[in-house]
mmCIF file of C-alpha atoms and ligand atoms in Angstrom:
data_model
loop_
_atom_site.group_PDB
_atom_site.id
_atom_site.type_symbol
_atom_site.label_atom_id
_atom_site.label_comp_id
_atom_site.label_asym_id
_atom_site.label_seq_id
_atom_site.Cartn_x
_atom_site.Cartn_y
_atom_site.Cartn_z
ATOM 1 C CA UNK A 481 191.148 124.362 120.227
ATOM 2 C CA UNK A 482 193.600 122.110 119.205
ATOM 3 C CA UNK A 483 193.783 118.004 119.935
ATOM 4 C CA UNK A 484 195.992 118.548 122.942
ATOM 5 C CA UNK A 485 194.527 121.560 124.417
ATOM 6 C CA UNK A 486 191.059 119.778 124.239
ATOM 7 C CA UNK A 487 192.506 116.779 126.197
ATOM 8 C CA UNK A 488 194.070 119.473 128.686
ATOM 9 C CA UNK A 489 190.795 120.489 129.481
ATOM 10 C CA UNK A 490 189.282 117.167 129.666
ATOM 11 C CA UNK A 491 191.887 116.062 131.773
ATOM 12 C CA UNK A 492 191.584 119.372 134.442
ATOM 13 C CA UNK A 493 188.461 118.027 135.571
ATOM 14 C CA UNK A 494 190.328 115.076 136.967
ATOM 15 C CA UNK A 495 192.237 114.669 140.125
ATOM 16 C CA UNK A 496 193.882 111.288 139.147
ATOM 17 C CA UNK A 497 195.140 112.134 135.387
ATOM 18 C CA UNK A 498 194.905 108.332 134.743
ATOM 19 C CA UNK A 499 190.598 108.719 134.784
ATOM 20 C CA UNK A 500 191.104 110.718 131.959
ATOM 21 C CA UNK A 501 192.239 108.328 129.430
ATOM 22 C CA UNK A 502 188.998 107.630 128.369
ATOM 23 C CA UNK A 503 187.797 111.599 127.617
ATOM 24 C CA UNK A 504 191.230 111.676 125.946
ATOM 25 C CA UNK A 505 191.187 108.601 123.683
ATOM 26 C CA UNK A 506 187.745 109.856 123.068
ATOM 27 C CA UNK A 507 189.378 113.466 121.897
ATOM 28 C CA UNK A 508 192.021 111.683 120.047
ATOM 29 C CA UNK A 509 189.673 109.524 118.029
ATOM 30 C CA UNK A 510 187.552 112.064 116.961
ATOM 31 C CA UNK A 511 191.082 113.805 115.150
ATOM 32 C CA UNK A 512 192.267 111.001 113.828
ATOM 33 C CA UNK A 513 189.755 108.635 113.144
ATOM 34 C CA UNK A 514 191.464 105.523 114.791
ATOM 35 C CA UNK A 515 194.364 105.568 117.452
ATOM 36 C CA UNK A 516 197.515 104.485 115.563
ATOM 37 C CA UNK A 517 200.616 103.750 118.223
ATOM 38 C CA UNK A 518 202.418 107.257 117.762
ATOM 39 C CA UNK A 519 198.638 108.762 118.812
ATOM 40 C CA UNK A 520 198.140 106.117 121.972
ATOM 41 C CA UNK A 521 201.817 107.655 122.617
ATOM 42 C CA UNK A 522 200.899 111.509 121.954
ATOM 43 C CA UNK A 523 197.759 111.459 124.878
ATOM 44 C CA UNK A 524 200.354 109.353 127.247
ATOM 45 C CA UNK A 525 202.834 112.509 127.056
ATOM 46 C CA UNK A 526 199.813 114.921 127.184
ATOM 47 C CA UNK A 527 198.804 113.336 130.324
ATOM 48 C CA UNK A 528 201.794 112.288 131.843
ATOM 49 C CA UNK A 529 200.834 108.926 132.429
ATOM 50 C CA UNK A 530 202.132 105.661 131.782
ATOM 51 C CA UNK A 531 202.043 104.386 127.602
ATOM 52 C CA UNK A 532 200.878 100.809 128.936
ATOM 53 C CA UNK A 533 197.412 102.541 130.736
ATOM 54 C CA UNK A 534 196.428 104.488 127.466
ATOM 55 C CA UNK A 535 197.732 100.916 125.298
ATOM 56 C CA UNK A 536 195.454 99.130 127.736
ATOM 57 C CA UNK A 537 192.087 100.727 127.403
ATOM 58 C CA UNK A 538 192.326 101.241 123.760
ATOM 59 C CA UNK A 539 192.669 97.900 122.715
ATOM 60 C CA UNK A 540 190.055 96.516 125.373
ATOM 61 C CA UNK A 541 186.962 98.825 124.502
ATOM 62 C CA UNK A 542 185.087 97.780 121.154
ATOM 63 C CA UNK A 543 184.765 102.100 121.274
ATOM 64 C CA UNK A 544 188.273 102.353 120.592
ATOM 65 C CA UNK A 545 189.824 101.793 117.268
ATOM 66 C CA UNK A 546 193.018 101.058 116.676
ATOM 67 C CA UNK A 547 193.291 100.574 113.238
ATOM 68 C CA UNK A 548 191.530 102.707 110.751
ATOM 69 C CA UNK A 549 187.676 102.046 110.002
ATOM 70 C CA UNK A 550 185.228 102.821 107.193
ATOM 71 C CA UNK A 551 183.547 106.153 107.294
ATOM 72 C CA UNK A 552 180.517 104.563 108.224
ATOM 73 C CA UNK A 553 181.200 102.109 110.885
ATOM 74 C CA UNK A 554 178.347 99.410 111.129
ATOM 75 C CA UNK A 555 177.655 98.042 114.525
ATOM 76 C CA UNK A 556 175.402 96.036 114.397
ATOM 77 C CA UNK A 557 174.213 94.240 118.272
ATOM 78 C CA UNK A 558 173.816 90.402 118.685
ATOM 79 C CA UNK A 559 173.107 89.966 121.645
ATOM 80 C CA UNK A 560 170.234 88.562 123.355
ATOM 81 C CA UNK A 561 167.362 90.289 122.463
ATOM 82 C CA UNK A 562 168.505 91.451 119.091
ATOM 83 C CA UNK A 563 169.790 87.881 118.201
ATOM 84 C CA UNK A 564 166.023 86.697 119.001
ATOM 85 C CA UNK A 565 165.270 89.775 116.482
ATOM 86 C CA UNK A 566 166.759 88.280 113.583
ATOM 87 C CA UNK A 567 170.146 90.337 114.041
ATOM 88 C CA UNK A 568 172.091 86.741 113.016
ATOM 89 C CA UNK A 569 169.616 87.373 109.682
ATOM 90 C CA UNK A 570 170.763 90.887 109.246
ATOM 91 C CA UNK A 571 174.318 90.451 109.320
ATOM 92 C CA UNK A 572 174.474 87.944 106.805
ATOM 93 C CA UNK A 573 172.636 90.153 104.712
ATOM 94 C CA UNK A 574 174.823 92.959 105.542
ATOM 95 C CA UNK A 575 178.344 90.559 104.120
ATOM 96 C CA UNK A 576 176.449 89.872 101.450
ATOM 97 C CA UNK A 577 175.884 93.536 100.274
ATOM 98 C CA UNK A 578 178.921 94.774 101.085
ATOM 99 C CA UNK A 579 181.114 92.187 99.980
ATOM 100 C CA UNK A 580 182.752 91.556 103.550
ATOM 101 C CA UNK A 581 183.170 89.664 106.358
ATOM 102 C CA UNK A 582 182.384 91.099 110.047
ATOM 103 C CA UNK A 583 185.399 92.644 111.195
ATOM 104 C CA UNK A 584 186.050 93.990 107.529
ATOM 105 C CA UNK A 585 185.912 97.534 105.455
ATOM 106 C CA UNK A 586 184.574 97.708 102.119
ATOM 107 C CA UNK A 587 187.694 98.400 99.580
ATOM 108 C CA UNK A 588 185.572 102.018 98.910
ATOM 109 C CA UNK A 589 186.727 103.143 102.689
ATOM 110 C CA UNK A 590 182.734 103.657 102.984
ATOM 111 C CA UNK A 591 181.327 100.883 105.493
ATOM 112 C CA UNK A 592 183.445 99.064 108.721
ATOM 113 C CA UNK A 593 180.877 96.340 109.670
ATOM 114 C CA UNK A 594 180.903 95.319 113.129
ATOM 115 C CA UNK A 595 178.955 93.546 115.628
ATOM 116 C CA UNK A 596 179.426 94.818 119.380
ATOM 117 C CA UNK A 597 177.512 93.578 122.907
ATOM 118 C CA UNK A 598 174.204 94.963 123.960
ATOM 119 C CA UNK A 599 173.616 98.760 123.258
ATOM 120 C CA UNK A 600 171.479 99.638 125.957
ATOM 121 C CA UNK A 601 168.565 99.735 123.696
ATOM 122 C CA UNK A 602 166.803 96.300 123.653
ATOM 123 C CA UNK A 603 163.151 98.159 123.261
ATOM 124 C CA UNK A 604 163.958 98.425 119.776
ATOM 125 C CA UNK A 605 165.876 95.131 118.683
ATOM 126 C CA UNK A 606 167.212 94.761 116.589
ATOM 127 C CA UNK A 607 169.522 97.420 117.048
ATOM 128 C CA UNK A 608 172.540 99.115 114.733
ATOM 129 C CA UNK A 609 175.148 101.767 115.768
ATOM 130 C CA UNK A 610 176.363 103.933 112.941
ATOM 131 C CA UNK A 611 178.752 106.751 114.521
ATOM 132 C CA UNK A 612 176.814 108.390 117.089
ATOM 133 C CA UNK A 613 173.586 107.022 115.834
ATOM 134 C CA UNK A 614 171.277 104.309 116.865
ATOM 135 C CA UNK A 615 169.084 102.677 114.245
ATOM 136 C CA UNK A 616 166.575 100.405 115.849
ATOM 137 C CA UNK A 617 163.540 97.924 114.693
ATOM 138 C CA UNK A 618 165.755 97.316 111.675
ATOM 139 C CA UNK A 619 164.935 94.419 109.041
ATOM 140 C CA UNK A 620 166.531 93.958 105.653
ATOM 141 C CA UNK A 621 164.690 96.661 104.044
ATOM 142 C CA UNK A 622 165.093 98.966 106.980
ATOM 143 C CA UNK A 623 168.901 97.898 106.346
ATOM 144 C CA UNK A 624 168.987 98.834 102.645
ATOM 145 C CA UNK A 625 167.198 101.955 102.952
ATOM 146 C CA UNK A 626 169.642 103.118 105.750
ATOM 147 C CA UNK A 627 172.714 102.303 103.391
ATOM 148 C CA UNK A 628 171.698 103.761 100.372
ATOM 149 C CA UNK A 629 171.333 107.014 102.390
ATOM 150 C CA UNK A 630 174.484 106.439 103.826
ATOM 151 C CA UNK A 631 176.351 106.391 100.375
ATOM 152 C CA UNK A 632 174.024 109.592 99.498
ATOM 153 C CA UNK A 633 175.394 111.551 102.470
ATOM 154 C CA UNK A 634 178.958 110.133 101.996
ATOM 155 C CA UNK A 635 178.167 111.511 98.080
ATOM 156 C CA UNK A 636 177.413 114.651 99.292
ATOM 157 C CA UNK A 637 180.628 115.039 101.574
ATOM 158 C CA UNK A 638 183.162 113.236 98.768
ATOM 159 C CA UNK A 639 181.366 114.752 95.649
ATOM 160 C CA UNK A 640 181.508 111.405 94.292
ATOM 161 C CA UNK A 641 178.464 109.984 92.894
ATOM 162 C CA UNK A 642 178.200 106.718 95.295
ATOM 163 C CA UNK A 643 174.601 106.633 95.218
ATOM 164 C CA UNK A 644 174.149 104.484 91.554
ATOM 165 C CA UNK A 645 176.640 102.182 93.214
ATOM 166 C CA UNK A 646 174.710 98.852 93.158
ATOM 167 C CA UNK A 647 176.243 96.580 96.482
ATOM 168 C CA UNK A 648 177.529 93.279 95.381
ATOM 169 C CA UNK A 649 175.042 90.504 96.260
ATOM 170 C CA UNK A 650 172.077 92.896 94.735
HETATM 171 S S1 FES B 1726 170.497 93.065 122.991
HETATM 172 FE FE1 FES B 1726 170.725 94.413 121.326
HETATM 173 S S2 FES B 1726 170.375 96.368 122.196
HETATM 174 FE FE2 FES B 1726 170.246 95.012 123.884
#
């Protein structure tokens, strides 16, 4: 199934094609990776609603990307509980090894680091969202463990040897 039959589908279990933006933004993500203008455009026409709706949810949820990200997108939580957790701690360690600020993408395309509101999952402070992943009770060597295995799988999928890579900072 192609990008716009899967957002026809989404968007038949709707009566009010405008509650499917989400589903569909979702869909289009997935495809592309991020949701460039012409995309945001594409799922209006597909659901026959107005450009401004789809433009309007995808730049207000931190879900949504609307320019491109790393592979790996880092998300790390500071909020309440996970800033109490040391998350403050962990991101600084995070620029440091990967060479960039919060909000950046390391030059390799590998890592977007982030930090987002609370992810539902305060139990485990301090929490990290890597794709559809959470990573929880982290500390710094929690942290380095989880991105060395990172480069290892992004090895395996490239075929580039990214595991010897030593992060600046180390
Ligand atoms: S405050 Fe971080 S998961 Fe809730």
């Amino acid at each position: 199934m192609n990008m716009r039959e899967e957002i026809e589908a989404a968007a038949a279990r709707y009566p009010d094609q405008r509650s499917a933006i989400m589903p569909a933004l979702l869909i289009a993500q997935k495809e592309h990776g991020h949701l460039p203008g012409p995309v945001l455009e594409e799922v209006a026409d597909i659901l026959n609603v107005e450009r401004i709706w789809v433009y309007e949810l995808a730049t207000f949820y931190t879900l949504f990307h609307t320019e491109p990200v790393g592979m790996f997108h880092l998300q790390l939580c500071d909020n309440v509980s996970c800033m109490l957790r040391g998350s403050e701690d962990l991101l600084r360690h995070l620029e440091a090894v990967l060479g960039i600020k919060k909000g950046g993408s390391t030059p390799d395309g590998l890592f977007t680091l982030s930090t987002v509101e609370c992810l539902g999952a305060c139990e485990v402070a301090p929490v990290m969202q890597v794709g559809d992943d959470y990573h929880g009770d982290l500390d710094i060597a929690r942290i380095n463990a989880l991105l060395d295995r990172l480069r290892a799988a992004a090895g395996q999928t490239t075929g580039a040897d990214l595991t010897a890579a030593t992060p600046p900072g180390e």
